[in-house]
C-alpha cells in the first residue's frame, strides 16, 4: 500500500516538474554571448515623471534600454509611451493588469497580451514581440498564449532589488556585483501592484541607480543594448 502511494506521489511530482519546465521553455533568462554586452530593462511603467527622468538619464549616457509596459499605465499615460519610443528604446508587453499568471487560462492570457499589444501599437506603430511575466510567474495558459502570438518571454538574470531596496548605491551594487556578459538587468520605473496608475510612488532611486550602474559597468568595458539586440548577438 505504502509502495503504491509512493509510486503515485512520484508520478505526480514528475508530471508537475514536467509541466513547470514546459511552462518556462523558450523563456530567455540571459544571453549566451562572449562579449561584454548587457541589457537594462524597466518594468511596470510608464510612471511620469519618473519615466521621463529615466529617459533623460539614459539619453545623457547615450544608452538604449527596454521598457516592459503595463497596459493600464499605457492607457493612462500615452504621451509617456510615445516619449519612450521616440527616444529609441525598445518596448515590450508586461500584461494589462499585472496579475500573477500561473493560474490564468489561455483565453484570459490572450486578453491580457492582445489588449496591451493593441494599446501600444496604436501609440507607437508596432506590436511588441517581447513579454515579461509579472513576478516572473509563467503558467500553462501564458505559455500557450505566447506561442499563439509568436511572442518571447523575457525573464532576468540580475536585479537591483529595487522593490525593497531604496538606496540608489545599494541598488546599483546589487546589479554591478552580479553582472556577467549577456545579463538581462531588472529595474523598475513604475509599480506593478498599484491599480491606479496615477497613484504610483517615486522611482527616483532606480533612476539614480541607473546612472551609477552605467558608469560602473562602462568602466569595466561593458556596453548596453536592447533585449532584441542582445538576442540577435547571441545567435
Ligand atoms: Zn511588474
Short mmCIF file of C-alpha atoms and ligand atoms in Angstrom, two decimals:
data_model
loop_
_atom_site.label_atom_id
_atom_site.label_comp_id
_atom_site.label_asym_id
_atom_site.label_seq_id
_atom_site.Cartn_x
_atom_site.Cartn_y
_atom_site.Cartn_z
CA UNK A 1 0.00 0.00 0.00
CA UNK A 2 2.71 2.44 1.04
CA UNK A 3 4.66 1.42 -2.06
CA UNK A 4 1.67 2.26 -4.27
CA UNK A 5 1.19 5.66 -2.63
CA UNK A 6 4.88 6.44 -3.06
CA UNK A 7 4.66 5.44 -6.74
CA UNK A 8 1.59 7.68 -7.31
CA UNK A 9 3.33 10.54 -5.50
CA UNK A 10 6.44 10.09 -7.66
CA UNK A 11 4.34 10.17 -10.86
CA UNK A 12 2.55 13.34 -9.71
CA UNK A 13 5.84 15.04 -8.78
CA UNK A 14 7.47 14.12 -12.12
CA UNK A 15 4.36 15.33 -14.02
CA UNK A 16 4.37 18.60 -12.07
CA UNK A 17 8.07 19.18 -12.79
CA UNK A 18 7.44 18.36 -16.47
CA UNK A 19 4.64 20.95 -16.71
CA UNK A 20 6.77 23.52 -14.88
CA UNK A 21 9.71 23.00 -17.25
CA UNK A 22 7.40 23.19 -20.27
CA UNK A 23 5.81 26.44 -18.99
CA UNK A 24 9.24 28.09 -18.95
CA UNK A 25 10.55 26.56 -22.18
CA UNK A 26 11.53 29.26 -24.65
CA UNK A 27 11.82 31.94 -21.94
CA UNK A 28 15.08 33.88 -22.03
CA UNK A 29 16.90 34.48 -18.74
CA UNK A 30 20.30 35.54 -20.06
CA UNK A 31 22.03 35.68 -23.45
CA UNK A 32 24.86 33.35 -24.48
CA UNK A 33 27.40 35.95 -25.59
CA UNK A 34 31.12 36.23 -25.06
CA UNK A 35 31.50 39.99 -25.47
CA UNK A 36 30.71 42.37 -22.64
CA UNK A 37 27.15 43.38 -23.56
CA UNK A 38 24.17 43.64 -21.20
CA UNK A 39 20.56 44.88 -21.39
CA UNK A 40 18.91 47.29 -18.96
CA UNK A 41 15.17 46.58 -18.60
CA UNK A 42 12.48 48.56 -16.77
CA UNK A 43 9.12 47.14 -15.66
CA UNK A 44 5.70 48.46 -14.60
CA UNK A 45 5.76 51.89 -16.31
CA UNK A 46 5.13 54.30 -17.65
CA UNK A 47 5.14 56.36 -14.47
CA UNK A 48 5.67 60.03 -15.23
CA UNK A 49 7.63 61.98 -14.09
CA UNK A 50 10.00 59.13 -13.15
CA UNK A 51 9.88 57.59 -16.60
CA UNK A 52 10.86 60.96 -18.06
CA UNK A 53 13.70 61.34 -15.55
CA UNK A 54 14.90 57.90 -16.57
CA UNK A 55 14.73 58.83 -20.27
CA UNK A 56 16.82 61.93 -19.51
CA UNK A 57 19.43 59.83 -17.66
CA UNK A 58 19.63 57.24 -20.45
CA UNK A 59 19.96 59.97 -23.08
CA UNK A 60 22.72 61.68 -21.11
CA UNK A 61 24.67 58.41 -21.23
CA UNK A 62 23.62 57.51 -24.81
CA UNK A 63 22.15 54.19 -23.66
CA UNK A 64 19.16 52.37 -25.18
CA UNK A 65 17.08 50.19 -22.83
CA UNK A 66 13.97 48.01 -22.94
CA UNK A 67 10.72 49.03 -21.24
CA UNK A 68 8.11 46.39 -20.34
CA UNK A 69 4.92 48.44 -20.09
CA UNK A 70 1.79 47.67 -18.10
CA UNK A 71 -1.38 48.09 -20.21
CA UNK A 72 -3.30 50.08 -17.58
CA UNK A 73 -0.45 52.59 -17.45
CA UNK A 74 -0.18 52.74 -21.24
CA UNK A 75 -3.85 53.80 -21.30
CA UNK A 76 -3.29 56.38 -18.57
CA UNK A 77 -0.05 57.91 -19.91
CA UNK A 78 0.03 57.73 -23.72
CA UNK A 79 2.46 60.65 -24.01
CA UNK A 80 4.99 58.83 -21.85
CA UNK A 81 4.76 55.78 -24.11
CA UNK A 82 5.37 57.95 -27.17
CA UNK A 83 8.36 59.56 -25.43
CA UNK A 84 9.92 56.14 -24.71
CA UNK A 85 9.51 55.09 -28.35
CA UNK A 86 10.68 58.45 -29.72
CA UNK A 87 13.90 58.18 -27.69
CA UNK A 88 14.67 54.91 -29.49
CA UNK A 89 14.12 52.45 -26.66
CA UNK A 90 12.58 49.03 -27.16
CA UNK A 91 9.06 48.44 -25.86
CA UNK A 92 7.77 45.13 -24.52
CA UNK A 93 4.48 43.96 -23.01
CA UNK A 94 4.11 43.45 -19.22
CA UNK A 95 0.40 42.39 -19.29
CA UNK A 96 -2.60 44.68 -18.88
CA UNK A 97 -3.45 44.26 -15.19
CA UNK A 98 -0.25 42.78 -13.67
CA UNK A 99 -1.97 39.74 -12.12
CA UNK A 100 0.18 36.72 -11.21
CA UNK A 101 -0.22 34.49 -14.23
CA UNK A 102 0.27 30.92 -13.11
CA UNK A 103 -3.42 30.07 -12.87
CA UNK A 104 -4.90 32.20 -15.66
CA UNK A 105 -6.39 30.38 -18.66
CA UNK A 106 -5.09 30.75 -22.20
CA UNK A 107 -8.16 32.87 -23.06
CA UNK A 108 -7.52 35.19 -20.11
CA UNK A 109 -3.86 35.44 -21.04
CA UNK A 110 -4.61 36.20 -24.69
CA UNK A 111 -6.87 39.01 -23.49
CA UNK A 112 -4.08 40.44 -21.29
CA UNK A 113 -1.48 40.22 -24.06
CA UNK A 114 -3.56 41.31 -27.05
CA UNK A 115 -5.19 44.22 -25.23
CA UNK A 116 -1.80 45.62 -24.23
CA UNK A 117 -0.26 44.95 -27.64
CA UNK A 118 -3.09 46.89 -29.33
CA UNK A 119 -2.74 49.83 -26.94
CA UNK A 120 1.00 50.02 -27.62
CA UNK A 121 0.62 49.56 -31.38
CA UNK A 122 -1.92 52.40 -31.55
CA UNK A 123 0.63 54.73 -29.95
CA UNK A 124 3.97 53.70 -31.44
CA UNK A 125 3.04 51.85 -34.64
CA UNK A 126 4.25 48.35 -33.81
CA UNK A 127 3.19 45.43 -31.68
CA UNK A 128 5.73 44.22 -29.10
CA UNK A 129 7.20 40.76 -29.65
CA UNK A 130 8.66 40.54 -26.16
CA UNK A 131 6.73 39.85 -22.96
CA UNK A 132 7.81 39.92 -19.34
CA UNK A 133 5.53 37.96 -16.99
CA UNK A 134 4.57 39.84 -13.79
CA UNK A 135 6.59 38.45 -10.85
CA UNK A 136 8.37 36.17 -13.35
CA UNK A 137 5.49 33.69 -12.95
CA UNK A 138 4.61 31.66 -16.01
CA UNK A 139 1.77 29.09 -16.17
CA UNK A 140 0.38 26.83 -18.92
CA UNK A 141 -2.15 29.43 -20.12
CA UNK A 142 0.57 32.02 -20.61
CA UNK A 143 2.84 29.56 -22.42
CA UNK A 144 0.04 28.65 -24.88
CA UNK A 145 -0.91 32.31 -25.42
CA UNK A 146 2.72 33.35 -26.05
CA UNK A 147 3.15 30.53 -28.57
CA UNK A 148 -0.05 31.51 -30.37
CA UNK A 149 1.06 35.15 -30.65
CA UNK A 150 4.66 34.21 -31.50
CA UNK A 151 5.90 36.28 -28.56
CA UNK A 152 9.00 35.58 -26.46
CA UNK A 153 9.08 35.65 -22.68
CA UNK A 154 11.97 37.65 -21.24
CA UNK A 155 12.97 36.93 -17.65
CA UNK A 156 16.06 38.36 -15.96
CA UNK A 157 19.43 37.23 -14.60
CA UNK A 158 20.31 40.27 -12.49
CA UNK A 159 18.20 42.56 -10.36
CA UNK A 160 18.67 45.76 -8.42
CA UNK A 161 16.04 44.50 -5.92
CA UNK A 162 14.55 47.97 -6.23
CA UNK A 163 11.14 46.81 -4.97
CA UNK A 164 12.65 46.58 -1.47
CA UNK A 165 15.99 48.45 -1.58
CA UNK A 166 15.66 52.23 -1.58
CA UNK A 167 19.31 53.37 -1.52
CA UNK A 168 20.46 54.03 -5.12
CA UNK A 169 24.04 52.95 -4.28
CA UNK A 170 22.80 49.59 -2.93
CA UNK A 171 20.51 49.05 -5.93
CA UNK A 172 23.47 49.72 -8.22
CA UNK A 173 25.88 47.48 -6.29
CA UNK A 174 23.36 44.57 -6.35
CA UNK A 175 23.50 44.80 -10.16
CA UNK A 176 27.20 45.50 -10.61
CA UNK A 177 28.31 42.69 -8.27
CA UNK A 178 26.32 40.03 -10.15
CA UNK A 179 26.88 41.19 -13.73
CA UNK A 180 28.30 38.99 -16.49
CA UNK A 181 28.27 39.13 -20.29
CA UNK A 182 24.71 38.64 -21.57
CA UNK A 183 23.00 39.71 -18.33
CA UNK A 184 19.43 40.98 -18.50
CA UNK A 185 19.10 43.56 -15.73
CA UNK A 186 15.75 44.10 -13.98
CA UNK A 187 14.84 47.53 -12.63
CA UNK A 188 11.51 49.40 -12.34
CA UNK A 189 10.21 52.80 -13.43
CA UNK A 190 6.68 52.05 -12.13
CA UNK A 191 4.80 50.00 -9.56
CA UNK A 192 3.03 46.88 -10.81
CA UNK A 193 0.88 46.34 -7.73
CA UNK A 194 -0.70 49.81 -7.81
CA UNK A 195 -4.00 49.55 -9.68
CA UNK A 196 -4.45 53.33 -10.05
CA UNK A 197 -1.70 54.41 -12.47
CA UNK A 198 -1.77 57.95 -11.06
CA UNK A 199 -1.05 56.72 -7.51
CA UNK A 200 2.41 55.31 -8.13
CA UNK A 201 5.26 56.17 -5.79
CA UNK A 202 8.63 57.61 -6.71
CA UNK A 203 11.20 55.65 -8.69
CA UNK A 204 13.87 58.30 -8.16
CA UNK A 205 16.17 55.70 -6.52
CA UNK A 206 16.04 53.44 -9.58
CA UNK A 207 16.71 56.41 -11.85
CA UNK A 208 19.73 57.48 -9.80
CA UNK A 209 20.95 53.86 -9.62
CA UNK A 210 20.79 53.68 -13.41
CA UNK A 211 23.42 56.40 -13.79
CA UNK A 212 25.70 54.67 -11.26
CA UNK A 213 25.27 51.28 -12.98
CA UNK A 214 26.06 52.67 -16.42
CA UNK A 215 29.22 54.43 -15.25
CA UNK A 216 30.46 51.44 -13.22
CA UNK A 217 29.87 48.87 -15.95
CA UNK A 218 31.30 51.07 -18.72
CA UNK A 219 34.46 51.38 -16.61
CA UNK A 220 34.61 47.56 -16.75
CA UNK A 221 34.28 47.59 -20.56
CA UNK A 222 30.57 46.76 -20.82
CA UNK A 223 28.23 48.24 -23.40
CA UNK A 224 24.45 48.42 -23.28
CA UNK A 225 21.99 47.13 -25.86
CA UNK A 226 18.26 46.45 -26.01
CA UNK A 227 16.94 42.95 -25.29
CA UNK A 228 16.17 42.50 -29.01
CA UNK A 229 19.77 43.37 -29.89
CA UNK A 230 21.07 41.08 -27.14
CA UNK A 231 19.07 38.15 -28.58
CA UNK A 232 20.48 38.88 -32.05
CA UNK A 233 24.05 38.92 -30.67
CA UNK A 234 23.52 35.53 -29.02
CA UNK A 235 22.58 33.77 -32.28
ZN1 LIG B 1 5.96 44.05 -12.83
#
